[in-house]
CSV table of C-alpha atoms and ligand atoms in Angstrom, one decimal:
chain,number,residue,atom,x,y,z
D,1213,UNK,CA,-26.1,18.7,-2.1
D,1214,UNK,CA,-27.6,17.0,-5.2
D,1215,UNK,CA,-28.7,13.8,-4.2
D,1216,UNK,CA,-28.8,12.1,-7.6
D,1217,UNK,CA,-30.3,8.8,-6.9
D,1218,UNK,CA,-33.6,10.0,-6.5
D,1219,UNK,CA,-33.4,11.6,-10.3
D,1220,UNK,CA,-32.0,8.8,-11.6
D,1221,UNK,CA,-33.0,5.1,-12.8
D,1222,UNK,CA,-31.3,2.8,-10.4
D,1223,UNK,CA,-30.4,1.3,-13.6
D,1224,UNK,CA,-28.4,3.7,-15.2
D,1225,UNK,CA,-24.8,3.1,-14.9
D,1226,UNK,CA,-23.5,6.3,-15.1
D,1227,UNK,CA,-20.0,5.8,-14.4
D,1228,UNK,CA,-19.2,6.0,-18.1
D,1229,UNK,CA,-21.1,9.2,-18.8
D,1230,UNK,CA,-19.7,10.8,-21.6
D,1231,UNK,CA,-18.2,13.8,-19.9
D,1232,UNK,CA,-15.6,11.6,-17.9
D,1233,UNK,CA,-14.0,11.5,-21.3
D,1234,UNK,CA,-12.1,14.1,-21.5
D,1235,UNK,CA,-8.8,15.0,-23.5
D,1236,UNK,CA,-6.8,14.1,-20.1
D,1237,UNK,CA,-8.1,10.7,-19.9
D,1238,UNK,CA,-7.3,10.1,-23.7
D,1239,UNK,CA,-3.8,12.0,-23.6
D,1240,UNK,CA,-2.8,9.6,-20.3
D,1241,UNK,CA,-4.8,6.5,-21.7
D,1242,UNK,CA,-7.0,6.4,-18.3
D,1243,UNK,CA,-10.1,5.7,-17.3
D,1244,UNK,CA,-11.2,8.4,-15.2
D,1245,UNK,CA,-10.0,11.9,-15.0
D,1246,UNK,CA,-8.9,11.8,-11.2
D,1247,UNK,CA,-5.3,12.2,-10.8
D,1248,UNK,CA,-4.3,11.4,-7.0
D,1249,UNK,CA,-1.5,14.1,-6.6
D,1250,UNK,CA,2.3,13.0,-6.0
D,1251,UNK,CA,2.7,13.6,-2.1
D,1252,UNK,CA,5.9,13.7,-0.7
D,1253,UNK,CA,7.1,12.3,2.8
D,1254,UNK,CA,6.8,8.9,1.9
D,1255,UNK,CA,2.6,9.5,1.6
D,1256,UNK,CA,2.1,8.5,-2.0
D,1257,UNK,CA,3.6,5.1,-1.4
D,1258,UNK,CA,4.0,2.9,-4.8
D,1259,UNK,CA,0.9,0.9,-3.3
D,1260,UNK,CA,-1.6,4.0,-3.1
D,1261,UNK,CA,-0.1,4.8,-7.0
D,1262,UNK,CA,-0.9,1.5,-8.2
D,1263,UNK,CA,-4.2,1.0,-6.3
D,1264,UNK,CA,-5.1,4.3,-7.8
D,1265,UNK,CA,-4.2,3.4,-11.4
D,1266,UNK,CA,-5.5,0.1,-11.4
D,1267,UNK,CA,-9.0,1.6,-10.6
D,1268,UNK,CA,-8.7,3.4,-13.8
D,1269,UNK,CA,-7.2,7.3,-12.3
D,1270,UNK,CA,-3.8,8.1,-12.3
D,1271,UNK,CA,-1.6,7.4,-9.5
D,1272,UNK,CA,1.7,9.9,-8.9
D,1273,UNK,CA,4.4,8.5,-6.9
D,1274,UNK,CA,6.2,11.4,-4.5
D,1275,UNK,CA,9.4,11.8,-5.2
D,1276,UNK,CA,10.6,15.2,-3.1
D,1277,UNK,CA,13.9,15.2,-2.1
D,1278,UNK,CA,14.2,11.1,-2.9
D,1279,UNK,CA,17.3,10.2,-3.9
D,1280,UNK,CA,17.8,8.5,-7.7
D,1281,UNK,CA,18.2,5.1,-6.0
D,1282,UNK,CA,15.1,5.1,-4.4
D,1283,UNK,CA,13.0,6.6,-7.5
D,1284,UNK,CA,14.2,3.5,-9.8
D,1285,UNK,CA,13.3,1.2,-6.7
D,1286,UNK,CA,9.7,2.7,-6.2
D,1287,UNK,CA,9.1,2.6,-9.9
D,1288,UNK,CA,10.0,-1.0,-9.9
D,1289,UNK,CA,8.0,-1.5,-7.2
D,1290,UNK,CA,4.7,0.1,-8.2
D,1291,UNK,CA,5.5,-1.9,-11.7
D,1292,UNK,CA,5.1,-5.1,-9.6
D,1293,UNK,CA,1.5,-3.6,-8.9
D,1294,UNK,CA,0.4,-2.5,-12.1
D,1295,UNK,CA,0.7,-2.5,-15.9
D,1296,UNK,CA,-1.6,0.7,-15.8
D,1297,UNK,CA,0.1,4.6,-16.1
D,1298,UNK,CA,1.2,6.4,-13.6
D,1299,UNK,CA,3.2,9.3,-13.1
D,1300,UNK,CA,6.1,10.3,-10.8
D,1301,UNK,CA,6.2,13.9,-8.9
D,1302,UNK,CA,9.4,16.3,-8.2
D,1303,UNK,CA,9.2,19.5,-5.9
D,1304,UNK,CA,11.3,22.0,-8.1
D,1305,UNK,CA,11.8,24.7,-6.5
D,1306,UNK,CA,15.0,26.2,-5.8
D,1307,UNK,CA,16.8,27.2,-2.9
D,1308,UNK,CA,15.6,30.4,-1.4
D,1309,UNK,CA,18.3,33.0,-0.3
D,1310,UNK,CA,16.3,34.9,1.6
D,1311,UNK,CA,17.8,35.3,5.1
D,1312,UNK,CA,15.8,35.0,8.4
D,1313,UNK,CA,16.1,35.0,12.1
D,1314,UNK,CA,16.3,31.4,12.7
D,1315,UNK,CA,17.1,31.8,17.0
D,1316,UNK,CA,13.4,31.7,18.1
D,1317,UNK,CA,13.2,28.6,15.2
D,1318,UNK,CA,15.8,26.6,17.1
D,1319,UNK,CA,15.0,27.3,20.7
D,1320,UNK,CA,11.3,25.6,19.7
D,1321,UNK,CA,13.0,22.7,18.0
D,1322,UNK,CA,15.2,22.2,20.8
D,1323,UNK,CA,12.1,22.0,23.1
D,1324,UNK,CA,10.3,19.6,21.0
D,1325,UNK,CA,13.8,17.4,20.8
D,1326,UNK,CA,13.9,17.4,24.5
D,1327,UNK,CA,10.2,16.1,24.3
D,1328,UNK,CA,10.9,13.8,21.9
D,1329,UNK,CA,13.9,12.3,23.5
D,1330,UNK,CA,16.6,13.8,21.1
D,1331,UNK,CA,19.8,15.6,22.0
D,1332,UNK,CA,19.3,19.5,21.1
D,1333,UNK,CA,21.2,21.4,18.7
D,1334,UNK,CA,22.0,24.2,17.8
D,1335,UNK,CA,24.3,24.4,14.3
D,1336,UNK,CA,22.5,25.3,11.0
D,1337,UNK,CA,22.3,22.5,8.6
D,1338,UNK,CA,24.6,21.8,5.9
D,1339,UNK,CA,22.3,22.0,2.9
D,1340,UNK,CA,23.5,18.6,0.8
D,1341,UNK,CA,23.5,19.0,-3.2
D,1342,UNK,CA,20.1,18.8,-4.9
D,1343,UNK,CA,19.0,15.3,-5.9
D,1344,UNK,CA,16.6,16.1,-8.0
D,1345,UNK,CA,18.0,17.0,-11.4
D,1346,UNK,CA,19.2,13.1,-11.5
D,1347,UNK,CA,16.7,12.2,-9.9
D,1348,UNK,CA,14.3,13.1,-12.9
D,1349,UNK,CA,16.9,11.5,-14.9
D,1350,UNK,CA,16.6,8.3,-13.2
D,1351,UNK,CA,12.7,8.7,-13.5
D,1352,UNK,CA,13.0,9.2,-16.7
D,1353,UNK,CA,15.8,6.3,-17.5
D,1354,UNK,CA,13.3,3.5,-15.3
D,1355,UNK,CA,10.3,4.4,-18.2
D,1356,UNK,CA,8.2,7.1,-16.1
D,1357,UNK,CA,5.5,7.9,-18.7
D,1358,UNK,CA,4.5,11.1,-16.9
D,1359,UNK,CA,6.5,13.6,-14.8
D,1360,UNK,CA,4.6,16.0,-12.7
D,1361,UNK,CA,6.4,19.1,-11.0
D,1362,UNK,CA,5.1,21.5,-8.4
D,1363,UNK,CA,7.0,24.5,-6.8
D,1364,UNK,CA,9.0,25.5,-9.6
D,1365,UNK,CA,8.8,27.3,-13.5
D,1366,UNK,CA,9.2,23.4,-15.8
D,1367,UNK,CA,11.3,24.9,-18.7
D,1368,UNK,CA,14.6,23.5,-18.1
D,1369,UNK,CA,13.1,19.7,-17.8
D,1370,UNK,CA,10.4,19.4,-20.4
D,1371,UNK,CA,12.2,18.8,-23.5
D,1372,UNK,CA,14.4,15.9,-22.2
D,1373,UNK,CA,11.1,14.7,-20.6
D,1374,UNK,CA,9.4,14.7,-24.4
D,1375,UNK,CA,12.8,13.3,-25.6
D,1376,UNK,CA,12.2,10.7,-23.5
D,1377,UNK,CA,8.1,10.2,-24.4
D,1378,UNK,CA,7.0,11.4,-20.9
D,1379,UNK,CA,4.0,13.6,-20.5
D,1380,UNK,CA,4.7,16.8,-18.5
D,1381,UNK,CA,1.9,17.9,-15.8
D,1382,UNK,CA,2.8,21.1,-14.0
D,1383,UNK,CA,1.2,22.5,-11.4
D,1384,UNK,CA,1.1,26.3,-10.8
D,1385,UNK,CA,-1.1,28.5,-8.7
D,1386,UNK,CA,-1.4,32.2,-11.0
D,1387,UNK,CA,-2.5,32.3,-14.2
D,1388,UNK,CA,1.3,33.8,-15.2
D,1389,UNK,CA,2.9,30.7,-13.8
D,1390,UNK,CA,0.5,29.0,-16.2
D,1391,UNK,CA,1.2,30.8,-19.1
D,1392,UNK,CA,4.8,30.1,-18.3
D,1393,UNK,CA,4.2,26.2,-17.9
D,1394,UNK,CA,2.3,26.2,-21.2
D,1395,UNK,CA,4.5,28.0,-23.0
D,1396,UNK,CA,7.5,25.7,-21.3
D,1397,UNK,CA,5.5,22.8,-23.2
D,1398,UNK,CA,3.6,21.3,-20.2
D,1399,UNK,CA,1.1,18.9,-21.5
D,1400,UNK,CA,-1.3,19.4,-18.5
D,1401,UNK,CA,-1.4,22.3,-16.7
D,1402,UNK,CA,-2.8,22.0,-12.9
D,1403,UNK,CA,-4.5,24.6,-11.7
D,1404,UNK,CA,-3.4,24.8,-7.5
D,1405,UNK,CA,-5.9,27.0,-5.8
D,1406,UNK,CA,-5.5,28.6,-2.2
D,1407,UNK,CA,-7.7,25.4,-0.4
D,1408,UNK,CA,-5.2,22.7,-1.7
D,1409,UNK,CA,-3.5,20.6,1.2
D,1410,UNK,CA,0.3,20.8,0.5
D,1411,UNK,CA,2.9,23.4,-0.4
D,1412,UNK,CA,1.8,26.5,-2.5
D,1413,UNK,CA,3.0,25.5,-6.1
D,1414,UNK,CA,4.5,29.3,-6.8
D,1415,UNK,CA,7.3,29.2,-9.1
D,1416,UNK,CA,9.1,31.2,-6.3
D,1417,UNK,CA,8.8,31.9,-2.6
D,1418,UNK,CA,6.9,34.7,-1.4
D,1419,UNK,CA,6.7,35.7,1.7
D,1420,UNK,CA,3.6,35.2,3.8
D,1421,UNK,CA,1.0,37.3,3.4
D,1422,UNK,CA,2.0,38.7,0.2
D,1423,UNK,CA,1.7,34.7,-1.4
D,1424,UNK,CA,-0.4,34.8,-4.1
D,1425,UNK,CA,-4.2,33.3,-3.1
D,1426,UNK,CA,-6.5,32.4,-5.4
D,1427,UNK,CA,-9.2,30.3,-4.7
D,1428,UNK,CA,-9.5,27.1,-6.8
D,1429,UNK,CA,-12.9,28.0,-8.0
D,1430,UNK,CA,-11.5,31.8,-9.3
D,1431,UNK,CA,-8.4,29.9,-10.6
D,1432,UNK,CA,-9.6,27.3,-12.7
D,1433,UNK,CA,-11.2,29.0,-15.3
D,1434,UNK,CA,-9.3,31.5,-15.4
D,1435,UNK,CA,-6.0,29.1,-16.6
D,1436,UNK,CA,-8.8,27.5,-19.0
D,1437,UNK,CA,-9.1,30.8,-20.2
D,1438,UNK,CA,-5.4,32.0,-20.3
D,1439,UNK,CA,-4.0,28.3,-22.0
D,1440,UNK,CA,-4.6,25.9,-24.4
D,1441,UNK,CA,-3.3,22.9,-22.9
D,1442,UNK,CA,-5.8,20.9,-20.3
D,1443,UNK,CA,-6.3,21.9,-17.1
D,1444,UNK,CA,-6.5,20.0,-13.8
D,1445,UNK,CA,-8.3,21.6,-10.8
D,1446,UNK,CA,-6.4,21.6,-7.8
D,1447,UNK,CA,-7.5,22.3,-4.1
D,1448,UNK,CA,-10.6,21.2,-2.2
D,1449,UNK,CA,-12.1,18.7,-4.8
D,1450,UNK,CA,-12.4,15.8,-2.4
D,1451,UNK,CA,-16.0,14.0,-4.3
D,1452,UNK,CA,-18.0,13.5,-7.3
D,1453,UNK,CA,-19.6,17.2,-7.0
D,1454,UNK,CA,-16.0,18.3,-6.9
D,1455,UNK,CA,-15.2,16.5,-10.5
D,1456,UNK,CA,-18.5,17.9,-12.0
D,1457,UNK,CA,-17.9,21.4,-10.8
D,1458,UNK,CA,-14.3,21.0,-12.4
D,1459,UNK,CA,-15.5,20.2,-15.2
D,1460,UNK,CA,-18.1,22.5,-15.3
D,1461,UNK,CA,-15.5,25.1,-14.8
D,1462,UNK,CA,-13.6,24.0,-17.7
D,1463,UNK,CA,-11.1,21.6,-16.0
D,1464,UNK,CA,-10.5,18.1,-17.9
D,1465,UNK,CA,-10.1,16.6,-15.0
D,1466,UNK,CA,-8.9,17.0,-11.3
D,1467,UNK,CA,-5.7,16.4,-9.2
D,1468,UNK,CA,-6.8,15.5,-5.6
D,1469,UNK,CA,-4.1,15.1,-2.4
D,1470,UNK,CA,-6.5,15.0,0.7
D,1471,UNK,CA,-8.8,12.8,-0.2
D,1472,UNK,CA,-6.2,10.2,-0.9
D,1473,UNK,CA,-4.5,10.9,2.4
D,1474,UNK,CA,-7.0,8.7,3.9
D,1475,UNK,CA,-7.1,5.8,1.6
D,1476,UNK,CA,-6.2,2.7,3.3
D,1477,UNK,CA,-2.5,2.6,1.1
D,1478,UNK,CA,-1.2,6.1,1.9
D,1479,UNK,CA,1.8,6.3,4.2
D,1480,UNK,CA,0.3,8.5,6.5
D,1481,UNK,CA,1.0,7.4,10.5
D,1482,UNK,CA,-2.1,6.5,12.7
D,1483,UNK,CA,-2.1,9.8,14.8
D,1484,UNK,CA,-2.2,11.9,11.3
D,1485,UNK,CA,-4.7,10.0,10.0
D,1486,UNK,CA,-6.7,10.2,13.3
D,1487,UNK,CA,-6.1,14.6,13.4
D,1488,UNK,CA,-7.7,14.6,9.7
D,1489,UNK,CA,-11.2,13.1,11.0
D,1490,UNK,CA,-11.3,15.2,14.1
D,1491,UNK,CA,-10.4,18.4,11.7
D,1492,UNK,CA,-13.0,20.9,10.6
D,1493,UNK,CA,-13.2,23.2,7.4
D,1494,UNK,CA,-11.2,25.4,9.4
D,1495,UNK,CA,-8.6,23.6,11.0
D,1496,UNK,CA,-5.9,24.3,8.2
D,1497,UNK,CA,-3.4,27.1,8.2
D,1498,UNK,CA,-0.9,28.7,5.7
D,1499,UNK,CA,2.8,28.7,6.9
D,1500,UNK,CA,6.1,28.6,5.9
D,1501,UNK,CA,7.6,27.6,9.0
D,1502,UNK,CA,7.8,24.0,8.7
D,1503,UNK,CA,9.6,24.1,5.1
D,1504,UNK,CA,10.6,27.7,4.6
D,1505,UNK,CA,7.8,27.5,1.3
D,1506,UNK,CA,4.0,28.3,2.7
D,1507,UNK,CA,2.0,25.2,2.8
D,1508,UNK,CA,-1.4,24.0,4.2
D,1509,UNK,CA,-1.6,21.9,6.9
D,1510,UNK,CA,-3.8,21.2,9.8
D,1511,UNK,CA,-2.8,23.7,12.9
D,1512,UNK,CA,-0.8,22.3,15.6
D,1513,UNK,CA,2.3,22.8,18.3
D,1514,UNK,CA,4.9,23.2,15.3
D,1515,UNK,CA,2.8,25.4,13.2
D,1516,UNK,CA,1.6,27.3,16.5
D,1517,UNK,CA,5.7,27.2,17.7
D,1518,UNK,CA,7.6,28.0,14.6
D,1519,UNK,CA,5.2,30.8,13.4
D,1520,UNK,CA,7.4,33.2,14.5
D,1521,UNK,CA,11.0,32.6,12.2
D,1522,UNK,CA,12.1,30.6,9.8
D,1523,UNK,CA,14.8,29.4,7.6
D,1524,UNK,CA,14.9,29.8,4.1
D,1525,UNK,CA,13.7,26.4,2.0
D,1526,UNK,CA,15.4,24.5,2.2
D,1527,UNK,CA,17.2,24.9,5.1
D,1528,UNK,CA,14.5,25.4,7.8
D,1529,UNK,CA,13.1,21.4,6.3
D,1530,UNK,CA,16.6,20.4,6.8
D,1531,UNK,CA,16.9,21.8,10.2
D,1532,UNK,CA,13.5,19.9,11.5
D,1533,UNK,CA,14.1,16.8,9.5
D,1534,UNK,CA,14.9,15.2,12.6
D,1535,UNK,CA,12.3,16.6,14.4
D,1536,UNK,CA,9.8,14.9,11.8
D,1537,UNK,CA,11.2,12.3,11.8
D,1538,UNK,CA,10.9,11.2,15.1
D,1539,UNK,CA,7.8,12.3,15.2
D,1540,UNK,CA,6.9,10.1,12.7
D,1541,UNK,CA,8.5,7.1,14.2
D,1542,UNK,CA,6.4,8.1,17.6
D,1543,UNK,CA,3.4,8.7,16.0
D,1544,UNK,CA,3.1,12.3,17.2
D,1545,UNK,CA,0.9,14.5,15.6
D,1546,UNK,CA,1.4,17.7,17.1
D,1547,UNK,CA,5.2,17.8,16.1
D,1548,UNK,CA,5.5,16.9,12.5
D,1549,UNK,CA,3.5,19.1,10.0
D,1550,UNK,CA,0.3,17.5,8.7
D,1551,UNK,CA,-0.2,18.6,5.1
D,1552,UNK,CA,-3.8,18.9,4.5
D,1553,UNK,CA,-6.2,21.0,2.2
D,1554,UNK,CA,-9.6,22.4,3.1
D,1555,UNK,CA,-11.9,20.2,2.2
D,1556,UNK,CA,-10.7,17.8,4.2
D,1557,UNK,CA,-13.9,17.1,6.4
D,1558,UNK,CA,-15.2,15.6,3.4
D,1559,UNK,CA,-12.9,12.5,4.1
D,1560,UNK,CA,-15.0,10.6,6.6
D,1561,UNK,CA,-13.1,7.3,6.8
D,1562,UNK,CA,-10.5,5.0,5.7
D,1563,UNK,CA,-11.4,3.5,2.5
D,1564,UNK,CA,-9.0,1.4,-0.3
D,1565,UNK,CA,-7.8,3.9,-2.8
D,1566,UNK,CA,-9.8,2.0,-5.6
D,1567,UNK,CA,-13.2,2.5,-3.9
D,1568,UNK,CA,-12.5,6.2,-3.4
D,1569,UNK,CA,-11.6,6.3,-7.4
D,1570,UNK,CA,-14.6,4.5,-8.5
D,1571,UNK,CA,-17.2,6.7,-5.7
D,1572,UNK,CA,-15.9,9.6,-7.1
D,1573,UNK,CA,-16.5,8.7,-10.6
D,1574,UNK,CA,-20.0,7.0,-10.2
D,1575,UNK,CA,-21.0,10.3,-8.2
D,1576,UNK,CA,-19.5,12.4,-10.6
D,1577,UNK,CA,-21.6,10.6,-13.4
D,1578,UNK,CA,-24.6,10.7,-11.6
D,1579,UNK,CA,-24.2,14.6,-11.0
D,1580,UNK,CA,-23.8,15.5,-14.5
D,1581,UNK,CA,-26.7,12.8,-15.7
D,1582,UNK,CA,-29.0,14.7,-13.2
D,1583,UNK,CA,-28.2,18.2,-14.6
D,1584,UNK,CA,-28.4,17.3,-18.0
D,1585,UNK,CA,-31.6,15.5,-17.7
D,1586,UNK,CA,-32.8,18.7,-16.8
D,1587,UNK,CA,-32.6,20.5,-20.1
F,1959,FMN,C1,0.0,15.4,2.2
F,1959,FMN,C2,0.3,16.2,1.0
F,1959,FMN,C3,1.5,16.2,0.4
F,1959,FMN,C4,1.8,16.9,-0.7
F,1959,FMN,N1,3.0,16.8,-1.3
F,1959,FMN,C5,3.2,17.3,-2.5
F,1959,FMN,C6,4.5,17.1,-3.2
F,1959,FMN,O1,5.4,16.4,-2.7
F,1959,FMN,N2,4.6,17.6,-4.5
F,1959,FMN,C7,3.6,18.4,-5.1
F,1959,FMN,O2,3.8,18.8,-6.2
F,1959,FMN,N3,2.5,18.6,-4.4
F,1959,FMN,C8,2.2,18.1,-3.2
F,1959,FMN,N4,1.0,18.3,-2.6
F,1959,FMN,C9,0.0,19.2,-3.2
F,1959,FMN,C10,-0.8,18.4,-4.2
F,1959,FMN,O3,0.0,18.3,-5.4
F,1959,FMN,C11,-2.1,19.1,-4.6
F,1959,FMN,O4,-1.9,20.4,-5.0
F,1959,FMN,C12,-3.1,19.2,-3.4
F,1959,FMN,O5,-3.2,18.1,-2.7
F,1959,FMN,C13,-4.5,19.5,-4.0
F,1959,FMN,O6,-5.4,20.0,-3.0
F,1959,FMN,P1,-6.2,18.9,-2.0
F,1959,FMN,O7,-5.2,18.5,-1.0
F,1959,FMN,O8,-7.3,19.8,-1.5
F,1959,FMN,O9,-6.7,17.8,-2.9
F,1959,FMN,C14,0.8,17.7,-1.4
F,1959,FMN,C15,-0.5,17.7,-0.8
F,1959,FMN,C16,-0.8,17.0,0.4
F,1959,FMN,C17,-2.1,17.0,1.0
């Protein structure tokens, strides 16, 4: 590791070095390019947004599967908090019709309702109408300056998002799905590598092993290369050195998840927060069995018990919500699927959002001070 402060003058305040300035920060009228990534599950909570904004990044509210009610009451809320952008995030994907075996899937949910106290089942859920098409609309309606999609191709949304003078970020994880976004009209394009905590923002399901898997570090530059448009790097940037490398790379900035997982406002539950300190580099798997989409999370009984079948997404979230749920409410971490990327033994303790913004930045400065005072 660099270890800057020995190069540099204690003096030099480096948090404003030039290369921070990027055409991100000027498009979004921020600070810093560090864009905390919308997390769904009630994680990016409109305090972690605005905390995140107000120290000069760009906070993303998670809006999967929230109803349009909700969405107008979060932006209120994080408009209570801040007078600073910030940005609201759908999961677009659509329902996948690809049918599975689910009888192994609900014989291990039963067992973990009989652990958890809840009466098993065994019916296949009835999938309710997507919310999220008025959802967006509602977004959109309550002044959301920037939308940001993962999971899904953005064409059918960005032109009512421009009518309405939102930015468009869209998150994609192949070069193809870029050139798709960019030629949708995506304003930003994030680049998702392989080590990114969270669902795998394909445009459409594929099953496991044949999901694409770049690394972030293959992937960014490559998108740089393929669009116009600015790029975001995606997956395993959890620090300053991850910022510089991004930019390095070509990025204009970075979208980060993990990191923020453990900032004192995220709506993560004691026993989650407690599993991403004890995890190591390694701790993470790829599986589709707690949505039916393959995501990163840290391994545990429900990865470990639902490997074997699945329902389609999604059904197979449906089916477990109330598994999750309770989970949640018991503060169980082996039953409820703990999204997390692969850097995440870089998050060492609970810190307010603002203070992880503004370490990353200084670092960040510092690191690309240091290597430029070496020319
Ligand atoms: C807990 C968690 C929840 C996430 N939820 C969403 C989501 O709702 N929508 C989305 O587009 N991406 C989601 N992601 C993925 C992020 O957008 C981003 O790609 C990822 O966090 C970047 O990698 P990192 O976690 O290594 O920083 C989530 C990631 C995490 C860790």
């Amino acid at each position: 590791m660099l270890n800057a402060s020995g190069i540099l003058g204690s003096e030099a305040d480096m948090t404003h070095h030039p290369a921070l300035h990027t055409r991100v920060t000027e498009m979004l009228g921020i600070r810093y390019p560090i864009i905390q990534a919308g997390m769904g599950f009630g994680i990016a909570t409109p305090e972690l947004v605005a905390a995140v904004s107000n120290a000069g990044g760009l906070g993303i509210f998670g809006a999967m599967m929230v109803p349009p009610d909700e969405v107008r009451a979060a932006i209120a809320s994080i408009r209570t908090l801040t007078d600073k952008p910030f940005g609201v995030n759908f999961v677009i994907a659509p329902p996948d019709g690809h049918s599975r075996n689910p009888s192994s899937m609900l014989d291990a949910l039963n067992r973990h309702r009989s652990d958890l106290g809840l009466p098993a089942s065994n019916s296949l859920p009835e999938i309710p109408p997507s919310t999220t098409a008025a959802s967006i609309d509602a977004a959109l309606e309550a002044g959301a300056r920037v939308l940001s999609f993962g999971l899904g191709d953005p064409t059918s949304y960005v032109e009512l998002a421009h009518q309405r003078g939102a930015k468009v970020i869209t998150m994609v994880a192949t070069v193809q799905e870029a050139k798709i976004a960019a030629k949708a009209g995506s304003d930003i394009i994030a680049a998702q590598g392989y080590d990114a905590g969270g669902h795998r923002s394909n445009f459409r399901y594929s099953r496991l092993p044949e999901t694409p898997m770049v690394g972030t570090f293959a992937l960014v530059p490559q998108v740089v290369d393929a669009v116009d448009v600015p790029v975001l790097a995606a997956g395993g940037v959890m620090d300053g050195r991850g910022l510089a490398a991004a930019l390095a790379l070509g990025a204009q900035g970075v979208m980060m998840g993990t990191r923020f997982l453990t900032a004192k406002e995220s709506g993560i539950f004691p026993s989650y927060r407690q599993a991403l300190f004890d995890a190591v580099d390694s701790s993470t798997v790829v599986s589709d069995a707690p949505t039916g989409r393959p995501a990163r999370s840290i391994r545990n009984r429900l990865t470990d018990d639902l490997k074997s079948a699945s329902l389609p997404y999604p059904a197979q979230a449906i089916a477990a919500i109330d598994v999750y749920q309770t989970a949640r409410a018991q503060d169980r971490a082996d039953l409820f699927p703990l999204w997390a990327g692969q850097g995440l033994r870089m998050a060492v303790r609970e810190q307010p959002a603002a203070e992880i913004v503004e370490e990353i930045a200084q670092q960040a400065g510092e690191i690309l001070g240091a290597l430029g005072a070496r020319h």
